[in-house]
JSON list of C-alpha atoms in Angstrom, two decimals:
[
{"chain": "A", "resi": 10, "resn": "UNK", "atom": "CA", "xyz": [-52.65, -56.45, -49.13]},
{"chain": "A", "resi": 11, "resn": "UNK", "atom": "CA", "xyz": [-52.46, -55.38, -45.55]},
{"chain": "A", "resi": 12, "resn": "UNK", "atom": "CA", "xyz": [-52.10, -52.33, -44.76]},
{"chain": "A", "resi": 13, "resn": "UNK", "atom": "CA", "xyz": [-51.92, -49.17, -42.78]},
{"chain": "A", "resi": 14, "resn": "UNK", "atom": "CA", "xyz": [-52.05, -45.60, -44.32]},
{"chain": "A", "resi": 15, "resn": "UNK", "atom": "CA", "xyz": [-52.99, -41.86, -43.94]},
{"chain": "A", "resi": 16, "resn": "UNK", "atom": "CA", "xyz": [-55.53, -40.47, -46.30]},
{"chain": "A", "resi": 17, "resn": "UNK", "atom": "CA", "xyz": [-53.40, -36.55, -45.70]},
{"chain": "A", "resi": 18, "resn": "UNK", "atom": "CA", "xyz": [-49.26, -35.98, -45.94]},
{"chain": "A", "resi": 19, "resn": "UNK", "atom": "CA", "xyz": [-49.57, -32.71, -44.50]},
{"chain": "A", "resi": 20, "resn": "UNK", "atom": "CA", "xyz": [-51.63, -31.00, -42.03]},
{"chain": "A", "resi": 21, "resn": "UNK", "atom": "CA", "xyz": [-51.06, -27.22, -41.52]},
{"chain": "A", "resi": 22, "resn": "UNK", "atom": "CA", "xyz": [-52.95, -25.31, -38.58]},
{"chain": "A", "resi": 23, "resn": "UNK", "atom": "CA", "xyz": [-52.83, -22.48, -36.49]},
{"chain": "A", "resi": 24, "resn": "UNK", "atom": "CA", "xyz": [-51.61, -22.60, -33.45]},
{"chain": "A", "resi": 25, "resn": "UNK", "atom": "CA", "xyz": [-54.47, -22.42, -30.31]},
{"chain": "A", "resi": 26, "resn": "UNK", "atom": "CA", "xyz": [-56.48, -24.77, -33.13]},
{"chain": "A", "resi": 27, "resn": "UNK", "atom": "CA", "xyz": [-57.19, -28.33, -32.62]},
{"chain": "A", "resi": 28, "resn": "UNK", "atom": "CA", "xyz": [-55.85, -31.15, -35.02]},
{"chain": "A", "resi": 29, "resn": "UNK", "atom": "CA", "xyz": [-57.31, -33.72, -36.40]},
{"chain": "A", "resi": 30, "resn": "UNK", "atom": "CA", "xyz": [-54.93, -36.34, -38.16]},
{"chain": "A", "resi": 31, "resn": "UNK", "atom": "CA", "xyz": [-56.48, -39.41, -40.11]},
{"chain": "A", "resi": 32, "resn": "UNK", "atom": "CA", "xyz": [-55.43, -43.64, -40.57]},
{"chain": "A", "resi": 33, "resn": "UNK", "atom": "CA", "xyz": [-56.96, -45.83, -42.42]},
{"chain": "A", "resi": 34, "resn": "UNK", "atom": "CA", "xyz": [-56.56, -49.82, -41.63]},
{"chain": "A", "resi": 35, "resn": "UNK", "atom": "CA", "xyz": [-57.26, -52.55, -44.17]},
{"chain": "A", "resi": 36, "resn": "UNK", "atom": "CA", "xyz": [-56.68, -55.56, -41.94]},
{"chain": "A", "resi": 37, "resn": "UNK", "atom": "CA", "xyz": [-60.15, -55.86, -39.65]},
{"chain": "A", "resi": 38, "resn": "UNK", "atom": "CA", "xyz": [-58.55, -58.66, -37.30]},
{"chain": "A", "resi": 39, "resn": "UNK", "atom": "CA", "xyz": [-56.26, -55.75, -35.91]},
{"chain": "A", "resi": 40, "resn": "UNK", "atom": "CA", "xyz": [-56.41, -55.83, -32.21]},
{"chain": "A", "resi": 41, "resn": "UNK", "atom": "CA", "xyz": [-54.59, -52.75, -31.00]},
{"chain": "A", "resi": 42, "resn": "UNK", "atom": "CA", "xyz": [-53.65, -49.64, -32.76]},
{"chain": "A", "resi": 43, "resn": "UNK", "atom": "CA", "xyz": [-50.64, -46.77, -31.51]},
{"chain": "A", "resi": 44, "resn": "UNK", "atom": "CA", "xyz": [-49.96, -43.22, -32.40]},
{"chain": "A", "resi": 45, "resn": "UNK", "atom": "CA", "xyz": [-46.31, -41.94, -32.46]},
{"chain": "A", "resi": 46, "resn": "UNK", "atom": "CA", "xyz": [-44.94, -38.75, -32.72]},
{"chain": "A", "resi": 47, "resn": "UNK", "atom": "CA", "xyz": [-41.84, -38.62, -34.68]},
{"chain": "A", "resi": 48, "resn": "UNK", "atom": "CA", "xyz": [-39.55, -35.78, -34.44]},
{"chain": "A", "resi": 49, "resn": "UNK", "atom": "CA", "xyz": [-36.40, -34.44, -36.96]},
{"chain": "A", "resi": 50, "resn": "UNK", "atom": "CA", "xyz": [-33.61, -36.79, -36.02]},
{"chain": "A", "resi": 51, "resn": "UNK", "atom": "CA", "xyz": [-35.40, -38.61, -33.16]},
{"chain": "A", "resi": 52, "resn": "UNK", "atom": "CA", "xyz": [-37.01, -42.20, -32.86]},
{"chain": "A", "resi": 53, "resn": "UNK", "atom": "CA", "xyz": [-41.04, -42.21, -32.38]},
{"chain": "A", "resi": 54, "resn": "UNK", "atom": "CA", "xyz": [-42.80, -41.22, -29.75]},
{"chain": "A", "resi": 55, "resn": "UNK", "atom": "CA", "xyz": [-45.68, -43.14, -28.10]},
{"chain": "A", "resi": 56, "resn": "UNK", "atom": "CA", "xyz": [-48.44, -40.88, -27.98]},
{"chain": "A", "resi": 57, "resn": "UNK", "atom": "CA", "xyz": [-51.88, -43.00, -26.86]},
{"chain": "A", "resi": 58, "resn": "UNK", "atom": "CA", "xyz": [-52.63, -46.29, -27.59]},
{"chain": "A", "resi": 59, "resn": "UNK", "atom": "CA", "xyz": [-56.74, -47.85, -28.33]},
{"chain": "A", "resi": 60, "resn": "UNK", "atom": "CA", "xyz": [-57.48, -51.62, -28.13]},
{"chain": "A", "resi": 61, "resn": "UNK", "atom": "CA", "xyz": [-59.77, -53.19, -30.84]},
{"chain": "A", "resi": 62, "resn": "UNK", "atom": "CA", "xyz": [-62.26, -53.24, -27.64]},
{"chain": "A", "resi": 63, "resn": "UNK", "atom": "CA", "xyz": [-62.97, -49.64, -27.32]},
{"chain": "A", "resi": 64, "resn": "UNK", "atom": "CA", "xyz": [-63.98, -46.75, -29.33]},
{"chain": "A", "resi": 65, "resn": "UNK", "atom": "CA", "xyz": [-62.66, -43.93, -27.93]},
{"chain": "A", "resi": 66, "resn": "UNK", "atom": "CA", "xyz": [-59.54, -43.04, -25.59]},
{"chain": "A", "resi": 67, "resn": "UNK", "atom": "CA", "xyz": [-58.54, -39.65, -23.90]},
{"chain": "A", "resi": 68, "resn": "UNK", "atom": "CA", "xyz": [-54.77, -38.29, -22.64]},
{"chain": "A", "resi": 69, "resn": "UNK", "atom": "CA", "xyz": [-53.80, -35.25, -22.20]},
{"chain": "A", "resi": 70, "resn": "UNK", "atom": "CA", "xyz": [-55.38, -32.75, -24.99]},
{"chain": "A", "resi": 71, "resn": "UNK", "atom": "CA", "xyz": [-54.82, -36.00, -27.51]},
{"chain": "A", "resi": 72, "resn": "UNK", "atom": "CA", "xyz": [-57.86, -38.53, -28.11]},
{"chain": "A", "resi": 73, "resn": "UNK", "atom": "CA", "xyz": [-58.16, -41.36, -30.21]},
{"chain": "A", "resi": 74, "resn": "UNK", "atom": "CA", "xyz": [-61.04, -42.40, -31.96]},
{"chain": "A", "resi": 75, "resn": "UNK", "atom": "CA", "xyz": [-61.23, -46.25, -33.38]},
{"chain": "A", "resi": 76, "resn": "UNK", "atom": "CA", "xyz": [-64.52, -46.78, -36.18]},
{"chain": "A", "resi": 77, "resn": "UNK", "atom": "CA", "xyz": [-64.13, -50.72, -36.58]},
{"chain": "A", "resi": 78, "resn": "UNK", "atom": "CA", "xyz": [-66.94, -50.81, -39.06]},
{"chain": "A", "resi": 79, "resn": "UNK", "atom": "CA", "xyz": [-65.21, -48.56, -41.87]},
{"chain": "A", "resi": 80, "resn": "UNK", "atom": "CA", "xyz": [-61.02, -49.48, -40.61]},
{"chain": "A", "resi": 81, "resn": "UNK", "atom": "CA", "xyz": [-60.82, -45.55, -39.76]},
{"chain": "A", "resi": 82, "resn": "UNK", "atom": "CA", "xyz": [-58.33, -44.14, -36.84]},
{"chain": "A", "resi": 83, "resn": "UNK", "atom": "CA", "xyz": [-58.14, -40.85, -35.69]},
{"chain": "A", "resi": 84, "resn": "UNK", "atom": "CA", "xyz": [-55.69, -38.70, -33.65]},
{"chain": "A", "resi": 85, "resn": "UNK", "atom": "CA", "xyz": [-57.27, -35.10, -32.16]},
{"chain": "A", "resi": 86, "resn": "UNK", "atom": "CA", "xyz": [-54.63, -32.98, -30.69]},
{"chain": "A", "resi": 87, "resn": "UNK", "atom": "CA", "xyz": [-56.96, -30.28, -28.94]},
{"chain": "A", "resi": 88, "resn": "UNK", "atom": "CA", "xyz": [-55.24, -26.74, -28.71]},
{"chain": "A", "resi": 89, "resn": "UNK", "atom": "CA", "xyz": [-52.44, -27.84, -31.11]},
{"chain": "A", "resi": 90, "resn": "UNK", "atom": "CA", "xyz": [-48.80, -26.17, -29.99]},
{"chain": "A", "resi": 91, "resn": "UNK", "atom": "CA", "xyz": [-45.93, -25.11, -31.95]},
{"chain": "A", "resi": 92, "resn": "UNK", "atom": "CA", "xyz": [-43.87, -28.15, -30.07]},
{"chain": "A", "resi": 93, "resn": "UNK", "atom": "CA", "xyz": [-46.21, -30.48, -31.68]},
{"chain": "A", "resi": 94, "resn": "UNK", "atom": "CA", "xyz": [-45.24, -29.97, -35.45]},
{"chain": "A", "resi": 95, "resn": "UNK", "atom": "CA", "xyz": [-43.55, -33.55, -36.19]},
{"chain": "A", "resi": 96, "resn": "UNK", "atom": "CA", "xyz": [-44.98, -36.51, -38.20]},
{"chain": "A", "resi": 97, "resn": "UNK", "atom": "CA", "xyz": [-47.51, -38.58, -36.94]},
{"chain": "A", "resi": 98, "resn": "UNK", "atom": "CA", "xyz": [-47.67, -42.04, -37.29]},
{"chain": "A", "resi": 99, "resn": "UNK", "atom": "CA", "xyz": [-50.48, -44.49, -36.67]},
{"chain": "A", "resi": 100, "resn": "UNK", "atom": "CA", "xyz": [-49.37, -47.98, -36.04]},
{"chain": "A", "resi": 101, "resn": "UNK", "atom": "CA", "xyz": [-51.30, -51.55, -35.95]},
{"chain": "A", "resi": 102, "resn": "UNK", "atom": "CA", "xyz": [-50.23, -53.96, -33.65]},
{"chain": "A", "resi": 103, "resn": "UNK", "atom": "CA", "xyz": [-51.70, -57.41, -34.10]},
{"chain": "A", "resi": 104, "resn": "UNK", "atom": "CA", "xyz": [-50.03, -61.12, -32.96]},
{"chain": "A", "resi": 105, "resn": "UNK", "atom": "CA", "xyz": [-48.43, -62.50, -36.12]},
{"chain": "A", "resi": 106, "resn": "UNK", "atom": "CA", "xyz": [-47.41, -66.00, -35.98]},
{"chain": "A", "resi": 107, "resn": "UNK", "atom": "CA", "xyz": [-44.97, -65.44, -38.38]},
{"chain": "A", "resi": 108, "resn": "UNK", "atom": "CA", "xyz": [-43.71, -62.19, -36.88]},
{"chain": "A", "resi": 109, "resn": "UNK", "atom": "CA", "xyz": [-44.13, -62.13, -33.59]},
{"chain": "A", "resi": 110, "resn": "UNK", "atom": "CA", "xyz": [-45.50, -58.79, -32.40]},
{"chain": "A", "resi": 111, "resn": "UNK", "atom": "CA", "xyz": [-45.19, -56.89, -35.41]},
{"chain": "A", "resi": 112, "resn": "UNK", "atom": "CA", "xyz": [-46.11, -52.96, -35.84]},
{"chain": "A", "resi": 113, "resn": "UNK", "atom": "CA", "xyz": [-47.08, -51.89, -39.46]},
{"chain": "A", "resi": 114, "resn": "UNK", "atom": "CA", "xyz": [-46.95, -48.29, -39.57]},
{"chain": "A", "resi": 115, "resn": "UNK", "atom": "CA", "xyz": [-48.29, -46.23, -42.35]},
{"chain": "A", "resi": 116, "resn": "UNK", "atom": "CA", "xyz": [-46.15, -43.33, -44.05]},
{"chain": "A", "resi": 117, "resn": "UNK", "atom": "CA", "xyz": [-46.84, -40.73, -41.90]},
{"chain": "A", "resi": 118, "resn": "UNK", "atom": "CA", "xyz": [-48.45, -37.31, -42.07]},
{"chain": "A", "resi": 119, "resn": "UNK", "atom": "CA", "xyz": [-46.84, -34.23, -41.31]},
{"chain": "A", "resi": 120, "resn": "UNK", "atom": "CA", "xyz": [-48.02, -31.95, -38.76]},
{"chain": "A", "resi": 121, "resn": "UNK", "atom": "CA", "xyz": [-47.14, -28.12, -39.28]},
{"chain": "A", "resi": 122, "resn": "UNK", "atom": "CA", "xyz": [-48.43, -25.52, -36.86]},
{"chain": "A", "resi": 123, "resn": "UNK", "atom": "CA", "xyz": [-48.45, -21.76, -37.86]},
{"chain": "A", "resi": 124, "resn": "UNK", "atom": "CA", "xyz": [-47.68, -19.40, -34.89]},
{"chain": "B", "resi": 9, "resn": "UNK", "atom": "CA", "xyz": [-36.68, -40.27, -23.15]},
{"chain": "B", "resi": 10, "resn": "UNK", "atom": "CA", "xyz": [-37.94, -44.04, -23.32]},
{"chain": "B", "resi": 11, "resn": "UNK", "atom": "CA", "xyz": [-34.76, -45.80, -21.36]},
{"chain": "B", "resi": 12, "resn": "UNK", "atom": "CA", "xyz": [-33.87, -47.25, -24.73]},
{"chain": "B", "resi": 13, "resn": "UNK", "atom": "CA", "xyz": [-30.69, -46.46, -26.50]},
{"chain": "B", "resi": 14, "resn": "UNK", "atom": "CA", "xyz": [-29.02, -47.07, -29.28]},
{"chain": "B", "resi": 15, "resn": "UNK", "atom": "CA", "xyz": [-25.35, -47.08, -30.91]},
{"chain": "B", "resi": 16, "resn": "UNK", "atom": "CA", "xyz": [-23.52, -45.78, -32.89]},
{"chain": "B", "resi": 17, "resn": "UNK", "atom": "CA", "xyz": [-25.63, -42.60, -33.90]},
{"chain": "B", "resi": 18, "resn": "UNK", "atom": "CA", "xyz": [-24.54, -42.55, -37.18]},
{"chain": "B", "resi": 19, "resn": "UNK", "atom": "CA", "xyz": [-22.21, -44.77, -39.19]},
{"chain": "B", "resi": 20, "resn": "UNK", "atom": "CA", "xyz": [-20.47, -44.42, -42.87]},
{"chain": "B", "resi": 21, "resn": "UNK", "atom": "CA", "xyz": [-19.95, -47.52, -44.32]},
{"chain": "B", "resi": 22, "resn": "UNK", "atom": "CA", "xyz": [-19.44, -48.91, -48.14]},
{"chain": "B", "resi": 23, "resn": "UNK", "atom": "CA", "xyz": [-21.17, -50.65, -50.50]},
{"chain": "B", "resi": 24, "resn": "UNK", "atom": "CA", "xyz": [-20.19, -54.50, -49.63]},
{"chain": "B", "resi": 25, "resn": "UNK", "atom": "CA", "xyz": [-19.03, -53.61, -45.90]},
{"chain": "B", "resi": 26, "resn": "UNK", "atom": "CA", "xyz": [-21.00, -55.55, -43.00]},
{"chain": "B", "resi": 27, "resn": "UNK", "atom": "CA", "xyz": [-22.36, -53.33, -40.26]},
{"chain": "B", "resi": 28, "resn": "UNK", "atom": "CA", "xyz": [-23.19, -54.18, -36.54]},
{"chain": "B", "resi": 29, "resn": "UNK", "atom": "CA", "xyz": [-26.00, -51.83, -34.50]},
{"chain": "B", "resi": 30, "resn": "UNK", "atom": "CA", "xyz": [-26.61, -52.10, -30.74]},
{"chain": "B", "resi": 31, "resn": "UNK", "atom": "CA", "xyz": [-29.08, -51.61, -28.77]},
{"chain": "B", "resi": 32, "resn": "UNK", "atom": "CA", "xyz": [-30.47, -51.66, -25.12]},
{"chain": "B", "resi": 33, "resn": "UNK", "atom": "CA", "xyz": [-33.79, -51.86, -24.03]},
{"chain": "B", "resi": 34, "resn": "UNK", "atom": "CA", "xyz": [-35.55, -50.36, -21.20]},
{"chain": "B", "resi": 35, "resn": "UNK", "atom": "CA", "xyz": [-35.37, -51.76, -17.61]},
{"chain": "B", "resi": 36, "resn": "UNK", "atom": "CA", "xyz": [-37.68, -54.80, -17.44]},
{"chain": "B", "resi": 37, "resn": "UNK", "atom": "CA", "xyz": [-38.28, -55.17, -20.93]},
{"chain": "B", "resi": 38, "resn": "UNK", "atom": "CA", "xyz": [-37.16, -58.99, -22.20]},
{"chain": "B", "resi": 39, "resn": "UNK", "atom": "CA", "xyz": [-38.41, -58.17, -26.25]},
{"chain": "B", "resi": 40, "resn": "UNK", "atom": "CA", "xyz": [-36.77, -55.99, -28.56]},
{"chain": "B", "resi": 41, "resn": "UNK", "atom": "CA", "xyz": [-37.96, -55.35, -32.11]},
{"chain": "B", "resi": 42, "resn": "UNK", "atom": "CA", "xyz": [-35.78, -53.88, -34.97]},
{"chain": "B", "resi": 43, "resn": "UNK", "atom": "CA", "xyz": [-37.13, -51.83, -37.68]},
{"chain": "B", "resi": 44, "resn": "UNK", "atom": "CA", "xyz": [-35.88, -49.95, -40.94]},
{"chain": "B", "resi": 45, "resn": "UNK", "atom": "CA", "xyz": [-36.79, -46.27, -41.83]},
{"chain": "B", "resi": 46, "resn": "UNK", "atom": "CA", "xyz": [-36.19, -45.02, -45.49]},
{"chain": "B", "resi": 47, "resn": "UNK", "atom": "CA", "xyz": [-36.33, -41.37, -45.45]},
{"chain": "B", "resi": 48, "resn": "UNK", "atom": "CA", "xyz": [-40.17, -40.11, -45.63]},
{"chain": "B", "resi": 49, "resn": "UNK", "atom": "CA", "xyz": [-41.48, -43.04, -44.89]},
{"chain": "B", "resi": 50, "resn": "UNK", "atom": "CA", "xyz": [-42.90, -44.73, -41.91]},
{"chain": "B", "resi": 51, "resn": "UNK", "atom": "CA", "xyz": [-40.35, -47.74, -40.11]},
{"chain": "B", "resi": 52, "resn": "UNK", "atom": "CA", "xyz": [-40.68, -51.37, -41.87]},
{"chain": "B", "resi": 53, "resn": "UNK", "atom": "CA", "xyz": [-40.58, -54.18, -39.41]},
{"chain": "B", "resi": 54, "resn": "UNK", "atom": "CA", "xyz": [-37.31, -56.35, -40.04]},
{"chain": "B", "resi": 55, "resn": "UNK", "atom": "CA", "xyz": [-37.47, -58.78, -36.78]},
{"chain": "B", "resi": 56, "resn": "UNK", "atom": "CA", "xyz": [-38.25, -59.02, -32.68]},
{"chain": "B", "resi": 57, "resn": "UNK", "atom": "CA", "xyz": [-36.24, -61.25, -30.19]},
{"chain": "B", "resi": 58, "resn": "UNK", "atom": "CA", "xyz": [-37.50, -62.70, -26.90]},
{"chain": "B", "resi": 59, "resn": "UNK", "atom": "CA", "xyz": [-35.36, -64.41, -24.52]},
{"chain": "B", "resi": 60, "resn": "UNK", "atom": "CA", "xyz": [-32.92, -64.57, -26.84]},
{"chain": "B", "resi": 61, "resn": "UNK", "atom": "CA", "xyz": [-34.58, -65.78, -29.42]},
{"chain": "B", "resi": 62, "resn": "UNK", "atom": "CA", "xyz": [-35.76, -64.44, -32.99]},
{"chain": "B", "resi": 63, "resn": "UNK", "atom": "CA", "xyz": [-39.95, -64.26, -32.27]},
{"chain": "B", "resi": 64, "resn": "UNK", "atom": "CA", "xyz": [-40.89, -63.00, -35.54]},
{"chain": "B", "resi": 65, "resn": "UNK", "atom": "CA", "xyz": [-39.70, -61.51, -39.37]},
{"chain": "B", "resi": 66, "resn": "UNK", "atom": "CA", "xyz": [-40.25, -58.93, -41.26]},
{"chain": "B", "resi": 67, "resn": "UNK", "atom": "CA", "xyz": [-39.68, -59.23, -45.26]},
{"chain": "B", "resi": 68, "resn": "UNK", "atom": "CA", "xyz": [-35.91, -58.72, -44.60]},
{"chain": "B", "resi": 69, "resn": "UNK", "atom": "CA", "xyz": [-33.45, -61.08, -46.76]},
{"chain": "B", "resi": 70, "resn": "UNK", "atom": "CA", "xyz": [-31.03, -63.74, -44.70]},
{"chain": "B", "resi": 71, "resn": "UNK", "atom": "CA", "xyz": [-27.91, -60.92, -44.53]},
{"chain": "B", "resi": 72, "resn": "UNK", "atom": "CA", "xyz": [-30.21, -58.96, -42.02]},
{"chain": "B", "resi": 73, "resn": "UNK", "atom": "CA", "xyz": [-29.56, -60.61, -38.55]},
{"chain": "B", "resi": 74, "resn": "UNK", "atom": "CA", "xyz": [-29.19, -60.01, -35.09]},
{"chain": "B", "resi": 75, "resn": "UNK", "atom": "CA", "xyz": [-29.23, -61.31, -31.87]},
{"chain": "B", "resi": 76, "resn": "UNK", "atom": "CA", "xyz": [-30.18, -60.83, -28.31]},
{"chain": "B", "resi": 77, "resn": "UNK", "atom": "CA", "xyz": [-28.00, -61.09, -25.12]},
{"chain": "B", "resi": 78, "resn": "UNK", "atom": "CA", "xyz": [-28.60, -62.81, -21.40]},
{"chain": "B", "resi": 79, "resn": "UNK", "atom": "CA", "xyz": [-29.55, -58.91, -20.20]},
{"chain": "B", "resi": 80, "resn": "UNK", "atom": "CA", "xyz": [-31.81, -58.16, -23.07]},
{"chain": "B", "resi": 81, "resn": "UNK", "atom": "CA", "xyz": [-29.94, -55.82, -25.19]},
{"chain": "B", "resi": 82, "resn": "UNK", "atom": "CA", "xyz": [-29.77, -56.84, -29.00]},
{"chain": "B", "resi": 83, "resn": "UNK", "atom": "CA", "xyz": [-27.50, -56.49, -32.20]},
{"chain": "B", "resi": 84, "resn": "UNK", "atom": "CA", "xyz": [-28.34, -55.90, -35.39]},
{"chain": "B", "resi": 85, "resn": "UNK", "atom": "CA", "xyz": [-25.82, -57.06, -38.15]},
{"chain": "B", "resi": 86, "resn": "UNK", "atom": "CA", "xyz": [-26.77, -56.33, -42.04]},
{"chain": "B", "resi": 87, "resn": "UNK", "atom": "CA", "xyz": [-24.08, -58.59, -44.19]},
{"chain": "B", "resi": 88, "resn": "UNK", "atom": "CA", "xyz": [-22.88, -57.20, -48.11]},
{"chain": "B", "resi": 89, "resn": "UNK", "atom": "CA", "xyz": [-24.69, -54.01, -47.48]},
{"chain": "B", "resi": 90, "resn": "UNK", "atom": "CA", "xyz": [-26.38, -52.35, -50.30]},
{"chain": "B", "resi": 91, "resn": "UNK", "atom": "CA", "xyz": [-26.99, -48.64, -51.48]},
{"chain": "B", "resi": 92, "resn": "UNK", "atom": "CA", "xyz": [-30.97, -49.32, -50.40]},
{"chain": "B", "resi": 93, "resn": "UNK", "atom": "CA", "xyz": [-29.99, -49.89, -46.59]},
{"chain": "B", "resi": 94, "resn": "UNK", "atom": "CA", "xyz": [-29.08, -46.53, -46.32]},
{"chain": "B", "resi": 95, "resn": "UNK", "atom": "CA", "xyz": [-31.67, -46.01, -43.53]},
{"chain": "B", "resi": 96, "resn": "UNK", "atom": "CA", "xyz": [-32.39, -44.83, -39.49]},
{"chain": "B", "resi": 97, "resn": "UNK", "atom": "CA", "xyz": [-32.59, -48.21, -38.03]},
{"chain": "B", "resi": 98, "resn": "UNK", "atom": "CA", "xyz": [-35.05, -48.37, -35.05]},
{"chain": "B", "resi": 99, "resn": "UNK", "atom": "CA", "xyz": [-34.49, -50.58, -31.87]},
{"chain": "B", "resi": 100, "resn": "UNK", "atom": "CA", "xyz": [-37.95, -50.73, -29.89]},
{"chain": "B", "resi": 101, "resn": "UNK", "atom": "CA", "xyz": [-38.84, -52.91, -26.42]},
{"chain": "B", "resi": 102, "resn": "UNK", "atom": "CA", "xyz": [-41.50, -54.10, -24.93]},
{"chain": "B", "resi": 103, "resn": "UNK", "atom": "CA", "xyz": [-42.20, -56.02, -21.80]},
{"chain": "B", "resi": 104, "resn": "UNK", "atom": "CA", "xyz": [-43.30, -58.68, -23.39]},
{"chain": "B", "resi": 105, "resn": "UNK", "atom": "CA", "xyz": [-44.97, -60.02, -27.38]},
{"chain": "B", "resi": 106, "resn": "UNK", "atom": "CA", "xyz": [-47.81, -59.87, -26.58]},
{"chain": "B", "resi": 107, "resn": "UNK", "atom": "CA", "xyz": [-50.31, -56.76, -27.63]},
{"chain": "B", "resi": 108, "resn": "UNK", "atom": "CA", "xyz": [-47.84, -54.34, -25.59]},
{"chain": "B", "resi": 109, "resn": "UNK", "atom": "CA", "xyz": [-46.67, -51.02, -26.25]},
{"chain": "B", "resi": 110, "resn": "UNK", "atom": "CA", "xyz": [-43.46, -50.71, -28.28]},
{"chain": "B", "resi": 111, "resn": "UNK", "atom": "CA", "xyz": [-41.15, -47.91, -26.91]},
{"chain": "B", "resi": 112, "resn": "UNK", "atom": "CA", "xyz": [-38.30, -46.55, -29.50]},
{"chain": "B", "resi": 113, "resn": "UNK", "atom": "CA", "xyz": [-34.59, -45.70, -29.47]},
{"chain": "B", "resi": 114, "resn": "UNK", "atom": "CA", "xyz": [-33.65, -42.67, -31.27]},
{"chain": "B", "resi": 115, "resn": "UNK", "atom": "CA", "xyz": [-32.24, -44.83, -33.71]},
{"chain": "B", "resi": 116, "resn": "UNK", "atom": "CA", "xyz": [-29.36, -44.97, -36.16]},
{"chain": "B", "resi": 117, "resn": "UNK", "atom": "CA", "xyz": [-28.80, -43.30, -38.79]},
{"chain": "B", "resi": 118, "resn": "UNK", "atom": "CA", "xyz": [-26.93, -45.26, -41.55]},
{"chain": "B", "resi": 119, "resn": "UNK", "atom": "CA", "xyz": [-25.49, -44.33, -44.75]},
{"chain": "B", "resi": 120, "resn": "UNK", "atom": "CA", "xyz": [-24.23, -46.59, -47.60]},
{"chain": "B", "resi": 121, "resn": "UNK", "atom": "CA", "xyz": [-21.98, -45.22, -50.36]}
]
């Protein structure tokens, strides 16, 4: 079936290191793909967002990188903080006609940064 | 913070009880999604209301509903609640359906004994 999901549940680094957190898609007509940041206790948190158009996209120290030909997402958090332990979501977001504008997130992988 | 926001925070209720969760969405944003968390897992899409009216559904049976008021801001009602709905339940808007960024409440967090 359709789906989105994270080949690692749990990324430790060292703080000062950079991050690299991996998606996998298995729908190839998804236009539009999101990272969030989740927090304990908090809703997620848009991080960058890449259209099906591009294949790379920059904000501050986070880039995305979208590989269309093997369904592969990545998130790289460059100099990776102790404020930016939290799970990390990668989301697809693709017109449904049956569910409007639907996001199907994957289960998550959980960022842990070592001081 | 998004501009979204959600109430109650948290909520007790039992096994049979119905439940009703609001929400308001950020300033100029007409479409409001719901979604379901389980703990450790990433949210599930339940539905998204435009105008007032329900755009879209998730894989959510007929006791899940909701609606979506003149100013934008939305319920969500769950009917005979079950042990499995224990959940955080998401509220996230958008200024429109199409391919547009979906910005999240801090949701609430609901617990079903």
């Amino acid at each position: 079936g359709e789906s989105v999901g994270l080949h690692l549940p749990t990324l430790s680094v060292q703080e000062g290191d950079n991050s690299i957190i991996n998606c996998a898609y298995s729908n190839s007509a998804s236009d539009y793909f999101i990272w969030y940041k989740q927090e304990s206790g908090k809703g997620p948190q848009f991080i960058i967002d890449i259209r099906s158009n591009m294949d790379k996209r920059q904000g501050q120290r986070v880039t995305v990188l979208l590989n269309k030909t093997v369904k592969h997402l990545s998130l790289q958090i460059a100099a990776t903080q102790p404020g930016d332990s939290a799970v990390y979501f990668c989301a697809e977001n693709r017109v449904n006609n049956n569910a409007g504008n639907m996001l199907t997130f994957g289960g998550g992988t959980r960022l842990m940064v070592k001081p | 913070e998004t501009g979204v926001t959600q109430s109650p925070t948290h909520l007790i209720k039992t096994r049979g009880q119905q439940v009703t969760l609001r929400c308001s969405s950020q300033s100029g944003h007409n479409t409001v999604s719901w979604y379901q968390q389980a703990l450790g897992q990433g949210p599930q899409f339940i539905f998204q209301y435009y105008r007032e009216e329900e755009n879209g559904r998730g894989n959510f049976p007929p006791r899940f509903s909701g609606l979506q008021f003149p100013n934008y801001s939305s319920e969500l009602n769950v009917n005979a609640l079950e042990l499995d709905d224990s959940a955080l339940y998401l509220c996230a808007s958008s200024p429109g359906t199409s391919l547009e960024t979906q910005y999240f409440g801090p949701g609430t967090r609901l617990l079903v004994l």
